[in-house]
Short mmCIF file of C-alpha atoms in Angstrom, two decimals:
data_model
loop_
_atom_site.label_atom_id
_atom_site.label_comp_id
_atom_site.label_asym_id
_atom_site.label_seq_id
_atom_site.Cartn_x
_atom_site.Cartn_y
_atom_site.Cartn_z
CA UNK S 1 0.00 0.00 0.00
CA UNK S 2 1.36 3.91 -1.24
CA UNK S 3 0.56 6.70 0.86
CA UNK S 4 1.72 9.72 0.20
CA UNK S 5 2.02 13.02 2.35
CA UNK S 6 2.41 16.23 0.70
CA UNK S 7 2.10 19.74 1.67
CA UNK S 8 2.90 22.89 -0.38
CA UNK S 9 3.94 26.57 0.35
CA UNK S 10 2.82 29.52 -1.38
CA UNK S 11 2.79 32.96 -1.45
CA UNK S 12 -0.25 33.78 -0.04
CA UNK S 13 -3.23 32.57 1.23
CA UNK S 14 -6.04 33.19 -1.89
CA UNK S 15 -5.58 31.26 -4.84
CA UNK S 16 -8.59 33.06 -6.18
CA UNK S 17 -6.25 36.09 -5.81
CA UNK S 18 -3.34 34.50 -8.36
CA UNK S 19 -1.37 33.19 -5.54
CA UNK S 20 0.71 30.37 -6.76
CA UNK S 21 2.96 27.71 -5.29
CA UNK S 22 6.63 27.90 -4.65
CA UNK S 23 7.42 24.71 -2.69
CA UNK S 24 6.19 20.84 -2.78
CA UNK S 25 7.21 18.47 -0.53
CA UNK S 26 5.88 14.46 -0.50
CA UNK S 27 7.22 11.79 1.59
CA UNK S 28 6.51 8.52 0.10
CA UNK S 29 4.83 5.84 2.79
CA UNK S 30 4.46 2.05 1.70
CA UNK S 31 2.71 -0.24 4.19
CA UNK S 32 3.10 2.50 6.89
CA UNK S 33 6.45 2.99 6.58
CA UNK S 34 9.09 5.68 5.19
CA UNK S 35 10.24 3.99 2.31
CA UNK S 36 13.20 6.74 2.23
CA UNK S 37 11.79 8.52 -0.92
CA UNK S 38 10.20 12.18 -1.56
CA UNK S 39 9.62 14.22 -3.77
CA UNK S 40 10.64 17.95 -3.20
CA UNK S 41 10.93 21.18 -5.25
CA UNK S 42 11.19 24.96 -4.71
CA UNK S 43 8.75 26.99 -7.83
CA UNK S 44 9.86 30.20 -9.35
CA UNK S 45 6.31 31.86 -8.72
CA UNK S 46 6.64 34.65 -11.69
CA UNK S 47 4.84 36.67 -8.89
CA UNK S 48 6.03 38.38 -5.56
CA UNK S 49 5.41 36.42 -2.49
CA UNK S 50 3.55 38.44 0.12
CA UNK S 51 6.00 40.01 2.96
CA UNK S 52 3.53 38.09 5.59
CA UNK S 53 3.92 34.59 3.58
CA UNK S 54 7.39 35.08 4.11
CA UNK S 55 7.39 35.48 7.71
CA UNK S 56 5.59 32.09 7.99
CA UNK S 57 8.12 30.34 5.46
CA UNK S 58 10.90 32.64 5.31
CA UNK S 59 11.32 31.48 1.37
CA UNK S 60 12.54 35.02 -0.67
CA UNK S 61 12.04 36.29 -3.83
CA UNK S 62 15.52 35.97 -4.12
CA UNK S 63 15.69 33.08 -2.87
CA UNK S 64 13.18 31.72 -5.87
CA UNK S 65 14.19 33.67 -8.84
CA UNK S 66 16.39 31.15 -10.23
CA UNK S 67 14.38 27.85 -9.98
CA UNK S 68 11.72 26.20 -12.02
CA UNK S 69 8.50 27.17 -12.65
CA UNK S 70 5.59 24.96 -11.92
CA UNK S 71 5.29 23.57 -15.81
CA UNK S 72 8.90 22.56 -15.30
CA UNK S 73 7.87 19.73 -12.79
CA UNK S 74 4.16 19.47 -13.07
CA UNK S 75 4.36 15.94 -15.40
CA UNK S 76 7.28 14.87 -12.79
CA UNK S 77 4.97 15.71 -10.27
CA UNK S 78 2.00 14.54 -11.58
CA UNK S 79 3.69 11.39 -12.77
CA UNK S 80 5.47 10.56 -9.14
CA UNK S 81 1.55 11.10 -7.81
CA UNK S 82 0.00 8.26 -9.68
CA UNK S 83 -2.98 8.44 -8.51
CA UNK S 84 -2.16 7.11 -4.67
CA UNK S 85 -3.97 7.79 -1.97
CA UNK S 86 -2.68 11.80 -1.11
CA UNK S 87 -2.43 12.47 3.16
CA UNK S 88 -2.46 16.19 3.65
CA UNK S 89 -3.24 18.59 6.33
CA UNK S 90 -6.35 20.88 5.83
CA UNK S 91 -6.50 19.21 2.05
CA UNK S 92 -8.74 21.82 0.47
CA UNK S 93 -6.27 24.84 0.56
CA UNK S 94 -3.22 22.74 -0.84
CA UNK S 95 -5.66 20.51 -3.58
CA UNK S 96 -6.81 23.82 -4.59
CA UNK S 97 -3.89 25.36 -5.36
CA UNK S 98 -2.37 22.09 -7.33
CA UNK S 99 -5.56 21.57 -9.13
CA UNK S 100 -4.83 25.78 -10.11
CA UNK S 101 -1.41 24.64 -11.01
CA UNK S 102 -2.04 21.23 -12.79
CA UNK S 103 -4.57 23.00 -14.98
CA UNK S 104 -2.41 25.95 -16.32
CA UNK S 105 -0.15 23.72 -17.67
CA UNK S 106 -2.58 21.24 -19.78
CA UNK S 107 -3.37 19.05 -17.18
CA UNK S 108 -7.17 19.51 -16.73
CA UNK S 109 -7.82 16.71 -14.18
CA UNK S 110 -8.76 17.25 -10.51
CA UNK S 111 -6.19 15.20 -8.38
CA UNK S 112 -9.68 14.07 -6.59
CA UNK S 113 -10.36 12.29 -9.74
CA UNK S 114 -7.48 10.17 -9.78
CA UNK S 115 -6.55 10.11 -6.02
CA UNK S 116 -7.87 9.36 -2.52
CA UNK S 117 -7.28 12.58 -0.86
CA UNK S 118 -7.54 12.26 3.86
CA UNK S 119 -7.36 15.64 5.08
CA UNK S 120 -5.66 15.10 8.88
CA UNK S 121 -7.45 18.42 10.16
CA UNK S 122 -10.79 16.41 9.76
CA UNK S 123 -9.31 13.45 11.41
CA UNK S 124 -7.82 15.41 14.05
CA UNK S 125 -11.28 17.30 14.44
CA UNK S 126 -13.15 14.07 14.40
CA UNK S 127 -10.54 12.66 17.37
CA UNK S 128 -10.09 15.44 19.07
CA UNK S 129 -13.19 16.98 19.25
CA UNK S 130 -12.73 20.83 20.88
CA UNK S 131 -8.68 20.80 20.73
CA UNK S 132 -6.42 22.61 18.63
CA UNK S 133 -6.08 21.11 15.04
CA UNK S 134 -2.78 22.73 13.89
CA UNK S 135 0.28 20.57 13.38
CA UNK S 136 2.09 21.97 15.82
CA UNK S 137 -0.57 21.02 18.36
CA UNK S 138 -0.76 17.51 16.88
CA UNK S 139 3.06 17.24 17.29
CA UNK S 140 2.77 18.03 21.03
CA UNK S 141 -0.05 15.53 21.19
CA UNK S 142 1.46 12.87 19.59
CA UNK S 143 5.10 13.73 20.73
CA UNK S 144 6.82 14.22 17.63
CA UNK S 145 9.53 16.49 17.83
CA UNK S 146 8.77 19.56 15.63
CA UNK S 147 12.02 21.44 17.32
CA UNK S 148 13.51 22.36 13.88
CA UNK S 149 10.35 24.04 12.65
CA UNK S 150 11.22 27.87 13.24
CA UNK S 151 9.43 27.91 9.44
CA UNK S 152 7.10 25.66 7.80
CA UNK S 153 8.29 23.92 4.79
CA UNK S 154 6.91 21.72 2.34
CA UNK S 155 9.27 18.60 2.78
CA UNK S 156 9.55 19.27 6.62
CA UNK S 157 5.82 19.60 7.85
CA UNK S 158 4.95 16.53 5.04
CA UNK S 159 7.64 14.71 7.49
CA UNK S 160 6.15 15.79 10.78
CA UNK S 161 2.78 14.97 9.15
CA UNK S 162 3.52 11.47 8.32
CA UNK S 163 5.02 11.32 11.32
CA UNK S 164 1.58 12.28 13.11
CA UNK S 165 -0.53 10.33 10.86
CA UNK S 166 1.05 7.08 11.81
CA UNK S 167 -0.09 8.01 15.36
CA UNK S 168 -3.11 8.85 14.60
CA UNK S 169 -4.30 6.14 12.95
CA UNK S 170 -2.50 3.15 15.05
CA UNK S 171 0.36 4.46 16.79
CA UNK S 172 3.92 2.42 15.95
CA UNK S 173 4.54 0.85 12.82
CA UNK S 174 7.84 -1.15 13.58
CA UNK S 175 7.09 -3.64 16.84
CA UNK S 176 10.77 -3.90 18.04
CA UNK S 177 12.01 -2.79 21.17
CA UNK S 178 15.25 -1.02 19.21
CA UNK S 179 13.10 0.77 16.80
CA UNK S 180 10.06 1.99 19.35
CA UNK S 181 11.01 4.83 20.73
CA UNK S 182 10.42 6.48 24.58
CA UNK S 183 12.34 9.76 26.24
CA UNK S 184 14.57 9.42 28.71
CA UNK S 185 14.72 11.57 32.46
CA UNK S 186 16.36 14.28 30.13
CA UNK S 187 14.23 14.61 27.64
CA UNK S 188 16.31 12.84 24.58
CA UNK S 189 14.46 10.26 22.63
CA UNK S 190 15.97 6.57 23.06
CA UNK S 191 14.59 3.65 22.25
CA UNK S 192 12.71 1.27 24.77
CA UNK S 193 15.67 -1.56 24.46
CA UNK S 194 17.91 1.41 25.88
CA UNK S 195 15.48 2.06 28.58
CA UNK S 196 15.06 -1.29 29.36
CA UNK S 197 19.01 -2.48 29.48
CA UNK S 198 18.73 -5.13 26.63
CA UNK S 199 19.98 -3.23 23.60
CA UNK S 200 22.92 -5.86 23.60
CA UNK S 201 21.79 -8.90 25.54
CA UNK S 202 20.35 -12.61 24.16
CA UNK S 203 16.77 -12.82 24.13
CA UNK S 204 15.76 -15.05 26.84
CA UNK S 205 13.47 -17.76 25.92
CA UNK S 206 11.46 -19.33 28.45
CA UNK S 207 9.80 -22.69 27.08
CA UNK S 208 7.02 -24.63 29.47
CA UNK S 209 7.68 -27.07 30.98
CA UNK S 210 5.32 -30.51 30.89
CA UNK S 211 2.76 -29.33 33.45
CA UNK S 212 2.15 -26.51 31.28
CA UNK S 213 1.74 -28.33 27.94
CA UNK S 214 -0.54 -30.65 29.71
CA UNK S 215 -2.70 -28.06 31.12
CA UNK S 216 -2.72 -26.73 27.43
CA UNK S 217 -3.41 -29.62 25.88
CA UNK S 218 -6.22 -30.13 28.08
CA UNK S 219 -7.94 -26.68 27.53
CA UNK S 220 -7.62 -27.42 24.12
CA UNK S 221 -9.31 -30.69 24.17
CA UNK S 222 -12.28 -28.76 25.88
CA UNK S 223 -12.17 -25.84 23.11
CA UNK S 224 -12.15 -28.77 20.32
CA UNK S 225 -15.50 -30.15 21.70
CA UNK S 226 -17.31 -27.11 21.35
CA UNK S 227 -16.27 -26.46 17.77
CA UNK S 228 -13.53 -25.97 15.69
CA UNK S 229 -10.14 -26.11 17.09
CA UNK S 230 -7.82 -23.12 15.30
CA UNK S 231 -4.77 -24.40 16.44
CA UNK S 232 -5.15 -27.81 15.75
CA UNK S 233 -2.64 -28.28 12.67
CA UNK S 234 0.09 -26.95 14.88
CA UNK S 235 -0.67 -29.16 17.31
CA UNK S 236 -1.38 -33.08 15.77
CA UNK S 237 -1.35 -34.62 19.53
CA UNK S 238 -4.77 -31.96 20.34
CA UNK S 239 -6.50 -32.56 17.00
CA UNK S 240 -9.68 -34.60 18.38
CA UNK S 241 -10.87 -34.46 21.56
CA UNK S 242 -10.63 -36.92 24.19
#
């Protein structure tokens, strides 16, 4: 399964107003994982961006004047999109920009067409009935550390936001004790085979011993006589009752 979180920057906040996109970020997911892969680019709007968009983003006109406009990447884009399912937070403003985008350059379909869209604000809405919805506030919830984000950015918040999707929807996505991850007394993030002391030791397996395969054999003998015994392949010697 591809998921894929995007989010966009732009400079301003009307698109019905000409504003136009001048960052893309998307961090590709595949059965709830990172798979390592994104796609990121910075537009050359062919418009100023709005002093106050700046102070949110801190991307210049300078900054942009040399990069690609949005027909420069929008097959590449579009392409790299293929029609997954899109995870984006409050969905409507950045859909409605790319749609904008996508159609000034010949591509006349709406990426709703082609691609389940989740918009996290509903989710977090729906979850969180009353609380604050912004990412920041879903990093604090969820504990994902959004200490680098003095600005948004495209490729940054879409990694804080897949980040807080996983959460949201099931919480950890690897089941090791190296991988999960807990903070220590100072704050740092470690995972829970550091906190635990095992990080380096043999797992310990503790087999039972024949009482306690005879009192399991036993309770599955009952199960078995009230229907169909699950386990009974793996275990030959419990396959009919007694």
């Amino acid at each position: 399964m591809r998921q894929l979180v995007l989010d966009t920057e732009t400079t301003g906040l009307s698109v019905e107003l000409g504003h136009r996109i001048i960052e893309v970020g998307v961090i590709e997911l595949v059965n709830r994982r990172a798979s390592g892969n994104h796609f990121h680019r910075y537009v050359n709007p062919d418009r100023e961006v709005e002093a106050g968009a700046i102070s949110v983003h801190g991307i210049t006109n300078e900054f942009l004047a040399d990069k690609p406009r949005f027909a420069d990447i929008a097959k590449d884009l579009w392409d790299w999109l293929g029609g997954d399912e899109l995870i984006i937070h409050n969905a409507p403003f950045d859909v409605g920009f790319l749609d904008v985008e996508f159609r000034q350059c010949g591509i006349g379909r709406p990426l709703a067409e082609i691609c389940a869209i989740t918009d996290t604000v509903l989710m977090a809405r729906k979850l969180h009935p009353g609380q604050k919805a912004s990412l920041d506030a879903l990093c604090r919830r969820y504990e994902v550390d959004n200490s680098n984000r003095d600005y948004h950015g495209a490729l940054l918040d879409a990694r804080l936001l897949a980040d807080v999707y996983l959460a949201m929807t099931g919480g950890q996505s690897m089941l090791t004790l190296d991988a999960a991850q807990v903070r220590n007394a100072d704050g740092a993030r470690i995972s829970w085979a550091q906190r635990l002391g095992v990080r380096d030791q043999t797992l310990v397996v503790l087999r039972p011993d024949d009482d306690e395969r005879a009192a399991h054999l036993e309770r599955l003998k009952a199960i078995a006589k009230k229907g169909t015994l699950v386990w009974s392949g793996d275990l030959p010697e419990a396959s009919a009752p007694a």
